[in-house]
Amino acid sequence: MTDLLPTKEREEAQTSLIQAIYEVAIDPNVYDKLVDLWGRHLLATLGEDLQTPQDLSPVVAQHLLRAFEILNRLGRQEQAQAPAQPKSDRAELRLSQSGEILDTSPLATEVLGAAPQGSVFDLALSSESAARLRLEIGGKKASALASNAADDAASEIYVFFTKGDKHPYPMVREQPAEGGTGQDFILAGLHNKWTEAHDQILRKMFGLTDAETRVARELLTGATLPEIAATTGRSVDTLRTQLKSIRRKTYTSNQQQLVRIMTGLETLIKTSSMSSNSSDRTDHHFILPDGRKMAYRCFGPEQGQPCLFIHNMLNGPNFPDALIPEIHRLGLRLICPIRPGFGSSDPDPVSRRHPREAPDRFCADMSAFLKHLGHRRLVAIGHMSGAVFAFRLAQLHPKLITGVFNISGAVPLTDMGQIRAMHYRQQIMALTARFTPRMLPTLLRAGIAQIDAGGVEAFLNALYRQGTPDRAIAEHAEHRDILFTGFRQTVQQGHWSFAIDSHHVVRDWSRYCAFLAQPVILIHGTADPVVTEASAQSFAARMGFQFHSYSDVGQLVLYQQSRDVLQRLKQMASATLE
């Protein structure tokens, strides 16, 4: 603690903090250093029990407020809207005649574990594909690749397996890229990963049962019937019977033919996905009674069971591709307003001046919005900090909201132990919002500067530590893109919406949960870095709510356990809406 240090060391610590305050205005990469130094100073000021805050150093406070003015005058950098890193739509390998990997796309590195100067035969691929690939690369056909690649590329499919889950990953031969030697061997992925859409194609187009679909999927990974029997608990004889049924229904006689069937359906999968989901990702707009514009998105069939998705302060209504077909399959209609001040939705000046009024203001907006859409009964989904608004909406409009479904939801802060249990970055932000709210805008504005300067990766590192379930989820390219999009959506109009949410989540908002007649379920991860399982479970028990937790799952439970979470939401919707 700083207050226990000798006077000279205290002065040096304060000097370092003040230097970082001004450095961050010039170099946004200093943001992490600033938060660390500010955190030490704040913890020392608050004392051991976090209950008896002493006066914050007026010198430090003055410099923080001045830095905020400087950052605001400097304005936002134009590159705020640019992607953090180049995206690759597919996995691609460029191979030499010997099978050496000459170049690889980022997606190929992530999905297959490929790296330049390695050998393609060190990657996981089926034995049949490996034998054929050795013949193609090392045999007489290698010299003719450039001339006939366009003619028979579709017939040359090689089944690789993804690095983590070992799902089949078909790749097809293509013409050499520009700059190649003319003898280069190009393999391009046919899809990013095996998804629910592929399972649906097998089930719907060929009439495969769920059990047969799983067997087909396992066969595509190169597994033998005895291996499948060992992992599924079914007998080899049963699997033989199912295999005969699969071949009869798909009109195939071997593994390669089945792969080619799926390859031919790849275009259908993409076209179907685009036609059914393109409108899902489109921002619509509604003009609120006071003239403000509110953006919103809708996911799922128009006649599906309506659920109001209330997003949190960091992610927005952005979902993985695999989640959208599942929403359609379950017959759910997710209505996702983008809250005031987030994304392209106009800010609410009243909530900005008086953050405590934000939940009631949001409920008034929703009343007009949902009436416009013609929805009279919905389930309210509170995602993380969106829980505050979901509970208040259910409380004020009991006939409109039939149930509350919280995913990684915030819980009322009733003791400082809940803050102490948070990871360091979240803890410092929570303490700042609770005890020194005037200082919070500077930290948030400096964080925006870091994101604007292309420091989204550093921002992500601070949120999700290495070795945690959340970090493992965030390492996936699609999830990372979703998180990056959410961060930029949060800061698109500045820091005030984040500050408004912070005002509520660091206080006891139990009053919004009182006297609810609707069913409530809390979905949580045991490794949540902000709200511990014990805290969420205690809150649920105290209020009489249902509680379900997932082991070894963090705050990103919606991404890690998406199918099960949606299935539970479907159960609540069916029970309360019909």
PDB file of N, CA and C in Angstrom, residues 195-248:
ATOM      1  N   THR A 195     -20.075 -26.611 -38.958  1.00  0.00           N
ATOM      2  CA  THR A 195     -21.067 -25.890 -38.174  1.00  0.00           C
ATOM      3  C   THR A 195     -22.367 -26.667 -38.116  1.00  0.00           C
ATOM      4  N   GLU A 196     -23.303 -26.123 -37.382  1.00  0.00           N
ATOM      5  CA  GLU A 196     -24.640 -26.701 -37.295  1.00  0.00           C
ATOM      6  C   GLU A 196     -25.295 -26.745 -38.676  1.00  0.00           C
ATOM      7  N   ALA A 197     -24.905 -25.796 -39.544  1.00  0.00           N
ATOM      8  CA  ALA A 197     -25.491 -25.771 -40.884  1.00  0.00           C
ATOM      9  C   ALA A 197     -25.181 -27.054 -41.649  1.00  0.00           C
ATOM     10  N   HIS A 198     -23.970 -27.582 -41.465  1.00  0.00           N
ATOM     11  CA  HIS A 198     -23.601 -28.827 -42.141  1.00  0.00           C
ATOM     12  C   HIS A 198     -24.434 -29.997 -41.600  1.00  0.00           C
ATOM     13  N   ASP A 199     -24.625 -30.028 -40.306  1.00  0.00           N
ATOM     14  CA  ASP A 199     -25.473 -31.065 -39.712  1.00  0.00           C
ATOM     15  C   ASP A 199     -26.902 -30.960 -40.252  1.00  0.00           C
ATOM     16  N   GLN A 200     -27.391 -29.714 -40.341  1.00  0.00           N
ATOM     17  CA  GLN A 200     -28.753 -29.520 -40.815  1.00  0.00           C
ATOM     18  C   GLN A 200     -28.923 -30.001 -42.256  1.00  0.00           C
ATOM     19  N   ILE A 201     -27.892 -29.735 -43.094  1.00  0.00           N
ATOM     20  CA  ILE A 201     -27.968 -30.190 -44.484  1.00  0.00           C
ATOM     21  C   ILE A 201     -28.098 -31.708 -44.534  1.00  0.00           C
ATOM     22  N   LEU A 202     -27.288 -32.397 -43.732  1.00  0.00           N
ATOM     23  CA  LEU A 202     -27.347 -33.859 -43.714  1.00  0.00           C
ATOM     24  C   LEU A 202     -28.709 -34.351 -43.232  1.00  0.00           C
ATOM     25  N   ARG A 203     -29.250 -33.663 -42.221  1.00  0.00           N
ATOM     26  CA  ARG A 203     -30.524 -34.114 -41.660  1.00  0.00           C
ATOM     27  C   ARG A 203     -31.695 -33.804 -42.589  1.00  0.00           C
ATOM     28  N   LYS A 204     -31.710 -32.549 -43.097  1.00  0.00           N
ATOM     29  CA  LYS A 204     -32.889 -32.114 -43.849  1.00  0.00           C
ATOM     30  C   LYS A 204     -32.902 -32.604 -45.292  1.00  0.00           C
ATOM     31  N   MET A 205     -31.745 -32.555 -45.955  1.00  0.00           N
ATOM     32  CA  MET A 205     -31.722 -32.913 -47.370  1.00  0.00           C
ATOM     33  C   MET A 205     -31.674 -34.418 -47.596  1.00  0.00           C
ATOM     34  N   PHE A 206     -31.062 -35.140 -46.646  1.00  0.00           N
ATOM     35  CA  PHE A 206     -30.920 -36.582 -46.840  1.00  0.00           C
ATOM     36  C   PHE A 206     -31.724 -37.389 -45.835  1.00  0.00           C
ATOM     37  N   GLY A 207     -32.357 -36.703 -44.898  1.00  0.00           N
ATOM     38  CA  GLY A 207     -33.188 -37.410 -43.935  1.00  0.00           C
ATOM     39  C   GLY A 207     -32.409 -38.210 -42.911  1.00  0.00           C
ATOM     40  N   LEU A 208     -31.155 -37.833 -42.659  1.00  0.00           N
ATOM     41  CA  LEU A 208     -30.367 -38.541 -41.653  1.00  0.00           C
ATOM     42  C   LEU A 208     -30.901 -38.241 -40.260  1.00  0.00           C
ATOM     43  N   THR A 209     -30.878 -39.236 -39.410  1.00  0.00           N
ATOM     44  CA  THR A 209     -31.240 -39.021 -38.021  1.00  0.00           C
ATOM     45  C   THR A 209     -30.082 -38.329 -37.309  1.00  0.00           C
ATOM     46  N   ASP A 210     -30.301 -37.871 -36.072  1.00  0.00           N
ATOM     47  CA  ASP A 210     -29.225 -37.237 -35.311  1.00  0.00           C
ATOM     48  C   ASP A 210     -28.057 -38.204 -35.125  1.00  0.00           C
ATOM     49  N   ALA A 211     -28.380 -39.470 -34.833  1.00  0.00           N
ATOM     50  CA  ALA A 211     -27.324 -40.467 -34.626  1.00  0.00           C
ATOM     51  C   ALA A 211     -26.547 -40.704 -35.917  1.00  0.00           C
ATOM     52  N   GLU A 212     -27.263 -40.774 -37.046  1.00  0.00           N
ATOM     53  CA  GLU A 212     -26.598 -40.981 -38.330  1.00  0.00           C
ATOM     54  C   GLU A 212     -25.752 -39.764 -38.713  1.00  0.00           C
ATOM     55  N   THR A 213     -26.252 -38.587 -38.376  1.00  0.00           N
ATOM     56  CA  THR A 213     -25.486 -37.365 -38.661  1.00  0.00           C
ATOM     57  C   THR A 213     -24.165 -37.385 -37.921  1.00  0.00           C
ATOM     58  N   ARG A 214     -24.204 -37.814 -36.672  1.00  0.00           N
ATOM     59  CA  ARG A 214     -22.960 -37.864 -35.908  1.00  0.00           C
ATOM     60  C   ARG A 214     -21.999 -38.889 -36.500  1.00  0.00           C
ATOM     61  N   VAL A 215     -22.516 -40.031 -36.906  1.00  0.00           N
ATOM     62  CA  VAL A 215     -21.654 -41.046 -37.513  1.00  0.00           C
ATOM     63  C   VAL A 215     -21.029 -40.510 -38.804  1.00  0.00           C
ATOM     64  N   ALA A 216     -21.844 -39.833 -39.621  1.00  0.00           N
ATOM     65  CA  ALA A 216     -21.320 -39.261 -40.866  1.00  0.00           C
ATOM     66  C   ALA A 216     -20.217 -38.259 -40.573  1.00  0.00           C
ATOM     67  N   ARG A 217     -20.429 -37.427 -39.557  1.00  0.00           N
ATOM     68  CA  ARG A 217     -19.426 -36.431 -39.185  1.00  0.00           C
ATOM     69  C   ARG A 217     -18.143 -37.099 -38.723  1.00  0.00           C
ATOM     70  N   GLU A 218     -18.281 -38.158 -37.932  1.00  0.00           N
ATOM     71  CA  GLU A 218     -17.100 -38.873 -37.440  1.00  0.00           C
ATOM     72  C   GLU A 218     -16.369 -39.566 -38.593  1.00  0.00           C
ATOM     73  N   LEU A 219     -17.128 -40.112 -39.537  1.00  0.00           N
ATOM     74  CA  LEU A 219     -16.502 -40.756 -40.687  1.00  0.00           C
ATOM     75  C   LEU A 219     -15.676 -39.750 -41.486  1.00  0.00           C
ATOM     76  N   LEU A 220     -16.169 -38.527 -41.576  1.00  0.00           N
ATOM     77  CA  LEU A 220     -15.452 -37.502 -42.319  1.00  0.00           C
ATOM     78  C   LEU A 220     -14.163 -37.091 -41.626  1.00  0.00           C
ATOM     79  N   THR A 221     -14.042 -37.377 -40.329  1.00  0.00           N
ATOM     80  CA  THR A 221     -12.785 -37.081 -39.630  1.00  0.00           C
ATOM     81  C   THR A 221     -11.771 -38.200 -39.816  1.00  0.00           C
ATOM     82  N   GLY A 222     -12.197 -39.266 -40.517  1.00  0.00           N
ATOM     83  CA  GLY A 222     -11.277 -40.378 -40.735  1.00  0.00           C
ATOM     84  C   GLY A 222     -11.376 -41.456 -39.682  1.00  0.00           C
ATOM     85  N   ALA A 223     -12.326 -41.324 -38.757  1.00  0.00           N
ATOM     86  CA  ALA A 223     -12.460 -42.322 -37.696  1.00  0.00           C
ATOM     87  C   ALA A 223     -13.011 -43.629 -38.253  1.00  0.00           C
ATOM     88  N   THR A 224     -12.564 -44.742 -37.673  1.00  0.00           N
ATOM     89  CA  THR A 224     -13.068 -46.057 -38.064  1.00  0.00           C
ATOM     90  C   THR A 224     -14.288 -46.388 -37.227  1.00  0.00           C
ATOM     91  N   LEU A 225     -15.028 -47.420 -37.651  1.00  0.00           N
ATOM     92  CA  LEU A 225     -16.208 -47.809 -36.885  1.00  0.00           C
ATOM     93  C   LEU A 225     -15.862 -48.217 -35.448  1.00  0.00           C
ATOM     94  N   PRO A 226     -14.790 -49.011 -35.213  1.00  0.00           N
ATOM     95  CA  PRO A 226     -14.435 -49.327 -33.825  1.00  0.00           C
ATOM     96  C   PRO A 226     -14.120 -48.072 -33.006  1.00  0.00           C
ATOM     97  N   GLU A 227     -13.462 -47.068 -33.630  1.00  0.00           N
ATOM     98  CA  GLU A 227     -13.149 -45.835 -32.908  1.00  0.00           C
ATOM     99  C   GLU A 227     -14.413 -45.059 -32.575  1.00  0.00           C
ATOM    100  N   ILE A 228     -15.352 -45.033 -33.519  1.00  0.00           N
ATOM    101  CA  ILE A 228     -16.615 -44.352 -33.253  1.00  0.00           C
ATOM    102  C   ILE A 228     -17.381 -45.080 -32.154  1.00  0.00           C
ATOM    103  N   ALA A 229     -17.324 -46.411 -32.195  1.00  0.00           N
ATOM    104  CA  ALA A 229     -18.004 -47.202 -31.166  1.00  0.00           C
ATOM    105  C   ALA A 229     -17.447 -46.884 -29.778  1.00  0.00           C
ATOM    106  N   ALA A 230     -16.131 -46.690 -29.706  1.00  0.00           N
ATOM    107  CA  ALA A 230     -15.491 -46.412 -28.404  1.00  0.00           C
ATOM    108  C   ALA A 230     -15.915 -45.066 -27.847  1.00  0.00           C
ATOM    109  N   THR A 231     -16.137 -44.080 -28.729  1.00  0.00           N
ATOM    110  CA  THR A 231     -16.480 -42.734 -28.254  1.00  0.00           C
ATOM    111  C   THR A 231     -17.978 -42.532 -28.058  1.00  0.00           C
ATOM    112  N   THR A 232     -18.800 -43.348 -28.725  1.00  0.00           N
ATOM    113  CA  THR A 232     -20.250 -43.163 -28.632  1.00  0.00           C
ATOM    114  C   THR A 232     -20.934 -44.179 -27.724  1.00  0.00           C
ATOM    115  N   GLY A 233     -20.236 -45.262 -27.411  1.00  0.00           N
ATOM    116  CA  GLY A 233     -20.847 -46.285 -26.569  1.00  0.00           C
ATOM    117  C   GLY A 233     -21.770 -47.209 -27.324  1.00  0.00           C
ATOM    118  N   ARG A 234     -21.803 -47.120 -28.662  1.00  0.00           N
ATOM    119  CA  ARG A 234     -22.641 -48.011 -29.457  1.00  0.00           C
ATOM    120  C   ARG A 234     -21.804 -49.159 -30.012  1.00  0.00           C
ATOM    121  N   SER A 235     -22.460 -50.230 -30.335  1.00  0.00           N
ATOM    122  CA  SER A 235     -21.739 -51.389 -30.839  1.00  0.00           C
ATOM    123  C   SER A 235     -21.360 -51.187 -32.300  1.00  0.00           C
ATOM    124  N   VAL A 236     -20.336 -51.927 -32.735  1.00  0.00           N
ATOM    125  CA  VAL A 236     -19.903 -51.843 -34.126  1.00  0.00           C
ATOM    126  C   VAL A 236     -21.018 -52.322 -35.052  1.00  0.00           C
ATOM    127  N   ASP A 237     -21.760 -53.341 -34.627  1.00  0.00           N
ATOM    128  CA  ASP A 237     -22.860 -53.840 -35.456  1.00  0.00           C
ATOM    129  C   ASP A 237     -23.917 -52.761 -35.674  1.00  0.00           C
ATOM    130  N   THR A 238     -24.232 -52.024 -34.598  1.00  0.00           N
ATOM    131  CA  THR A 238     -25.204 -50.935 -34.724  1.00  0.00           C
ATOM    132  C   THR A 238     -24.696 -49.870 -35.688  1.00  0.00           C
ATOM    133  N   LEU A 239     -23.410 -49.567 -35.574  1.00  0.00           N
ATOM    134  CA  LEU A 239     -22.818 -48.555 -36.449  1.00  0.00           C
ATOM    135  C   LEU A 239     -22.803 -49.015 -37.898  1.00  0.00           C
ATOM    136  N   ARG A 240     -22.568 -50.314 -38.132  1.00  0.00           N
ATOM    137  CA  ARG A 240     -22.595 -50.832 -39.502  1.00  0.00           C
ATOM    138  C   ARG A 240     -23.984 -50.630 -40.117  1.00  0.00           C
ATOM    139  N   THR A 241     -24.999 -50.885 -39.305  1.00  0.00           N
ATOM    140  CA  THR A 241     -26.370 -50.700 -39.779  1.00  0.00           C
ATOM    141  C   THR A 241     -26.622 -49.230 -40.122  1.00  0.00           C
ATOM    142  N   GLN A 242     -26.132 -48.338 -39.248  1.00  0.00           N
ATOM    143  CA  GLN A 242     -26.311 -46.910 -39.504  1.00  0.00           C
ATOM    144  C   GLN A 242     -25.518 -46.465 -40.728  1.00  0.00           C
ATOM    145  N   LEU A 243     -24.324 -47.048 -40.907  1.00  0.00           N
ATOM    146  CA  LEU A 243     -23.499 -46.701 -42.064  1.00  0.00           C
ATOM    147  C   LEU A 243     -24.198 -47.086 -43.363  1.00  0.00           C
ATOM    148  N   LYS A 244     -24.827 -48.258 -43.381  1.00  0.00           N
ATOM    149  CA  LYS A 244     -25.574 -48.678 -44.570  1.00  0.00           C
ATOM    150  C   LYS A 244     -26.694 -47.690 -44.857  1.00  0.00           C
ATOM    151  N   SER A 245     -27.352 -47.250 -43.795  1.00  0.00           N
ATOM    152  CA  SER A 245     -28.450 -46.291 -43.957  1.00  0.00           C
ATOM    153  C   SER A 245     -27.935 -44.952 -44.488  1.00  0.00           C
ATOM    154  N   ILE A 246     -26.768 -44.517 -43.981  1.00  0.00           N
ATOM    155  CA  ILE A 246     -26.170 -43.251 -44.439  1.00  0.00           C
ATOM    156  C   ILE A 246     -25.837 -43.322 -45.919  1.00  0.00           C
ATOM    157  N   ARG A 247     -25.209 -44.431 -46.335  1.00  0.00           N
ATOM    158  CA  ARG A 247     -24.822 -44.575 -47.738  1.00  0.00           C
ATOM    159  C   ARG A 247     -26.049 -44.659 -48.651  1.00  0.00           C
ATOM    160  N   ARG A 248     -27.074 -45.326 -48.139  1.00  0.00           N
ATOM    161  CA  ARG A 248     -28.297 -45.438 -48.944  1.00  0.00           C
ATOM    162  C   ARG A 248     -28.958 -44.057 -49.099  1.00  0.00           C
TER     163      ARG A 248
END
